[in-house]
XYZ file of N, CA and C in Angstrom:
348
model
N 103.029 114.677 109.423
C 103.093 113.644 108.648
C 103.791 113.696 107.264
N 104.588 112.763 106.855
C 105.138 112.696 105.405
C 105.217 111.546 104.782
N 105.082 111.508 103.627
C 104.884 110.006 102.680
C 105.771 109.999 101.765
N 106.476 108.872 101.177
C 107.572 108.543 100.583
C 107.489 107.153 100.071
N 106.966 107.121 98.625
C 107.142 105.412 98.516
C 106.122 104.475 98.979
N 105.229 105.231 99.407
C 103.798 104.423 100.204
C 104.331 104.525 101.774
N 105.402 104.581 101.918
C 105.936 104.713 103.471
C 105.458 106.272 104.261
N 104.735 106.182 105.544
C 104.664 107.512 106.176
C 105.663 107.387 107.378
N 105.630 108.785 107.596
C 106.715 109.172 108.640
C 105.986 110.153 109.512
N 106.019 109.806 111.112
C 105.623 110.816 112.221
C 106.434 111.630 112.343
N 106.844 112.780 112.831
C 107.502 113.694 113.009
C 107.421 114.298 114.297
N 108.378 114.460 115.393
C 108.225 115.070 116.275
C 109.542 116.185 116.676
N 109.350 117.145 117.223
C 110.464 118.049 117.356
C 110.948 118.025 118.908
N 111.967 118.068 119.141
C 112.711 117.988 120.168
C 112.974 119.327 120.635
N 112.627 120.404 121.434
C 112.858 121.946 121.622
C 113.960 121.777 122.795
N 114.429 120.791 123.192
C 115.784 121.190 124.015
C 116.903 120.965 123.172
N 117.127 120.475 122.115
C 118.166 120.460 121.323
C 117.765 121.005 119.914
N 116.674 121.451 119.540
C 115.682 122.408 118.357
C 116.528 120.961 117.154
N 115.898 119.611 117.211
C 115.943 118.719 116.319
C 114.819 118.199 116.176
N 114.387 117.619 114.755
C 113.317 117.130 114.451
C 113.566 115.607 114.208
N 112.672 114.736 114.824
C 113.062 113.295 114.442
C 111.805 112.648 114.009
N 112.071 111.876 113.301
C 110.945 111.023 112.013
C 111.282 109.736 112.440
N 110.132 108.826 112.212
C 110.217 107.542 112.231
C 109.231 107.010 111.209
N 109.433 105.926 110.600
C 108.268 105.348 109.598
C 107.339 104.793 110.644
N 105.968 104.941 110.259
C 105.114 104.287 111.072
C 103.619 103.650 110.994
N 104.052 103.342 109.235
C 103.108 102.333 108.958
C 103.648 101.064 108.072
N 104.601 100.561 108.835
C 105.372 99.094 108.294
C 105.563 98.183 109.447
N 104.878 98.219 110.741
C 104.228 97.277 111.271
C 104.800 97.781 112.910
N 104.950 96.722 113.682
C 105.270 97.420 114.783
C 106.143 98.138 115.410
N 107.296 98.176 114.509
C 108.625 98.798 115.015
C 108.932 99.379 113.732
N 109.372 100.824 113.832
C 109.824 101.421 112.669
C 110.950 100.950 111.761
N 110.776 100.779 110.460
C 112.324 100.143 109.724
C 112.969 101.472 109.500
N 112.532 102.818 109.725
C 113.753 103.678 109.522
C 113.630 105.092 110.596
N 114.518 105.409 111.241
C 114.303 106.667 112.081
C 115.242 107.695 111.668
N 114.957 108.900 111.521
C 115.899 109.969 111.076
C 115.776 111.325 111.746
N 116.757 112.071 111.635
C 116.419 113.428 112.398
C 117.336 114.527 111.194
N 116.831 115.753 111.816
C 117.262 117.208 110.853
C 117.361 118.191 111.632
N 117.711 119.314 111.335
C 117.314 120.614 112.087
C 116.310 121.344 111.441
N 115.849 120.988 110.155
C 114.968 121.831 109.430
C 114.131 120.972 108.795
N 113.080 121.337 108.333
C 111.949 120.568 107.566
C 112.336 120.184 106.319
N 113.169 120.858 105.149
C 113.577 120.432 104.018
C 114.973 119.389 104.199
N 115.826 119.477 105.264
C 116.520 118.289 105.496
C 116.007 117.039 106.012
N 114.763 117.314 106.783
C 113.972 116.160 107.486
C 113.470 115.236 106.218
N 113.036 115.920 105.248
C 112.155 115.265 104.026
C 113.404 114.622 103.246
N 114.803 114.989 103.182
C 115.850 114.507 102.350
C 116.070 113.020 103.416
N 116.168 113.483 104.609
C 116.644 112.194 105.617
C 115.530 110.990 105.562
N 114.529 111.547 105.477
C 113.397 110.552 105.126
C 113.458 109.747 103.940
N 113.412 110.419 102.888
C 113.689 109.566 101.595
C 114.896 108.817 101.357
N 116.212 109.230 101.785
C 117.384 109.005 102.145
C 117.088 107.549 103.009
N 116.503 107.623 104.115
C 116.673 106.327 104.761
C 115.502 105.293 104.163
N 114.585 105.669 103.636
C 113.759 104.802 102.834
C 114.486 104.320 101.431
N 115.256 105.033 101.023
C 116.021 104.440 99.789
C 116.901 103.453 100.274
N 117.789 103.697 101.302
C 118.491 103.075 101.958
C 118.282 101.490 102.457
N 116.876 101.542 103.154
C 116.442 100.417 103.494
C 116.095 99.073 102.451
N 115.355 99.818 101.468
C 115.051 99.238 100.546
C 116.352 98.643 99.624
N 117.408 99.744 99.313
C 118.621 99.086 98.805
C 119.250 97.778 99.534
N 119.123 98.071 101.145
C 119.672 96.983 101.948
C 119.153 95.476 101.760
N 117.511 95.837 101.516
C 116.625 94.840 101.793
C 117.375 93.975 100.100
N 117.296 94.741 98.924
C 117.841 94.141 97.875
C 118.851 93.239 97.684
N 120.152 94.024 98.453
C 121.262 93.553 98.222
C 121.447 92.467 99.317
N 120.614 92.297 100.314
C 120.839 90.857 100.988
C 119.883 89.841 100.891
N 118.690 90.129 99.849
C 117.690 89.254 99.552
C 116.704 89.170 100.269
N 116.378 90.227 101.199
C 115.593 90.207 102.082
C 113.949 90.881 101.432
N 113.046 90.322 101.867
C 111.550 90.698 101.479
C 111.604 92.174 102.542
N 111.321 93.382 101.956
C 111.057 94.683 102.672
C 110.068 94.521 103.308
N 109.957 95.170 104.499
C 108.287 95.283 105.181
C 107.668 96.312 104.461
N 106.447 95.864 103.677
C 106.166 97.284 102.999
C 104.860 97.596 103.766
N 104.492 99.000 103.280
C 103.571 99.706 104.335
C 102.121 99.060 104.020
N 101.583 99.567 105.138
C 100.044 98.634 105.178
C 99.504 98.600 104.005
N 98.654 97.972 103.514
C 97.850 97.718 102.382
C 96.408 98.587 102.373
N 95.814 98.963 103.721
C 94.647 99.392 103.627
C 93.462 98.295 104.064
N 93.745 97.229 104.062
C 93.171 95.877 103.958
C 93.256 95.538 105.370
N 92.167 95.151 106.339
C 92.304 94.692 107.327
C 91.107 93.638 107.351
N 91.332 92.648 107.612
C 90.412 91.568 108.406
C 89.749 91.718 109.506
N 88.715 91.582 110.102
C 88.466 91.465 111.501
C 87.590 90.619 111.722
N 87.734 90.083 112.807
C 86.148 89.207 113.605
C 85.880 89.982 114.558
N 84.431 89.922 114.249
C 83.466 90.643 115.119
C 83.086 89.805 116.236
N 82.503 88.705 115.547
C 81.378 87.555 116.561
C 79.815 88.230 115.730
N 79.385 87.263 115.877
C 77.984 87.405 115.352
C 77.062 88.253 115.910
N 77.098 88.775 117.158
C 76.150 89.477 117.714
C 76.515 90.970 117.100
N 77.966 91.019 117.767
C 78.383 92.656 117.165
C 78.338 92.793 115.603
N 78.611 91.813 114.970
C 78.341 91.834 113.253
C 77.062 92.222 113.137
N 76.106 91.490 113.459
C 74.610 92.186 113.572
C 74.372 93.549 114.157
N 74.795 94.316 114.857
C 74.798 95.499 115.511
C 75.051 96.504 114.565
N 76.636 95.534 114.162
C 77.162 97.116 112.938
C 76.400 96.856 111.727
N 75.896 95.770 111.308
C 74.894 95.925 109.987
C 73.844 96.451 110.221
N 73.280 96.546 111.241
C 72.075 97.327 111.607
C 72.242 99.069 111.695
N 73.668 99.266 112.275
C 73.588 100.733 112.200
C 74.311 101.110 111.029
N 74.798 100.285 110.213
C 75.283 100.741 108.775
C 74.043 100.823 108.017
N 73.001 99.980 108.091
C 71.887 100.038 107.312
C 70.992 101.298 107.618
N 70.898 101.575 109.069
C 70.195 102.981 109.491
C 70.795 104.097 109.164
N 72.138 104.124 108.995
C 72.977 105.332 108.270
C 72.744 105.128 106.554
N 72.387 104.456 106.069
C 72.454 104.101 104.670
C 73.624 104.182 104.290
N 74.667 103.212 104.793
C 76.014 103.209 104.663
C 76.298 101.763 104.602
N 77.307 101.284 103.468
C 77.887 99.952 103.548
C 78.423 99.677 105.144
N 78.908 98.188 105.498
C 79.224 98.292 106.853
C 80.908 98.581 106.748
N 81.530 98.342 105.432
C 83.008 98.984 105.126
C 82.865 100.797 105.790
N 82.293 101.311 104.946
C 82.193 102.721 105.101
C 81.748 103.220 106.651
N 80.808 102.684 107.103
C 80.429 102.783 108.694
C 81.642 102.456 109.456
N 82.261 101.482 109.396
C 83.359 101.074 110.000
C 84.192 101.909 110.120
N 84.672 102.619 108.824
C 85.758 103.445 108.316
C 85.332 104.924 109.298
N 84.164 105.418 109.156
C 83.887 106.506 109.772
C 83.989 106.698 111.250
N 83.269 105.129 111.820
C 83.631 105.087 113.198
C 85.073 105.074 114.041
N 85.773 104.480 112.999
C 87.626 104.704 113.189
C 88.016 105.844 113.134
N 87.536 106.491 112.003
C 87.905 107.989 112.011
C 87.650 109.149 113.310
N 86.456 108.764 113.641
C 85.895 109.561 115.117
C 86.874 109.137 116.289
N 87.300 107.837 116.284
C 88.587 107.307 116.990
C 89.759 107.997 117.226
N 90.447 107.850 115.891
C 91.700 107.897 115.885
C 92.207 109.150 115.152
N 90.852 109.532 114.052
C 90.976 110.831 113.392
C 91.458 110.515 112.218
N 91.133 111.606 111.201
C 91.157 110.794 109.525
C 92.807 111.107 109.137
N 92.721 110.252 108.178
C 94.240 110.117 107.666
C 94.939 111.600 107.287
N 95.988 111.692 107.487
C 96.849 112.787 107.256
C 96.517 113.208 105.265
N 96.288 114.389 105.318
C 95.971 114.913 104.322
C 94.744 114.789 103.563
N 93.617 114.114 104.599
C 92.165 113.904 104.182
C 91.336 115.095 104.527
N 90.139 115.364 103.648
C 89.305 116.040 104.126
C 88.198 115.611 105.065
N 87.541 116.462 106.011
C 86.872 115.797 106.918
C 85.620 115.319 106.371
């Protein structure tokens, strides 16, 4: 994963044609930009160029850019699940938020660049 101006890109390698493909993954249900290159240094340049061009296009056209996710998420659990989560968090001597974050990390893995 790469990060630039708050946007995060996932990268895949296509060994059939020796090309790295990148796409922005933290701006909604579809990527605001995709890019490719044959080496890592050029891929980073293409990623940054793609973000800059996207933001410039939005400014020129008066369009609000799709921003990276803020990190805040409002989830409705229902009263029974909320009670169970609160009890589990309390038993672990954690806040509900910390307990949920830990549970999600166990499912999807830690964020790129974080320590376990």
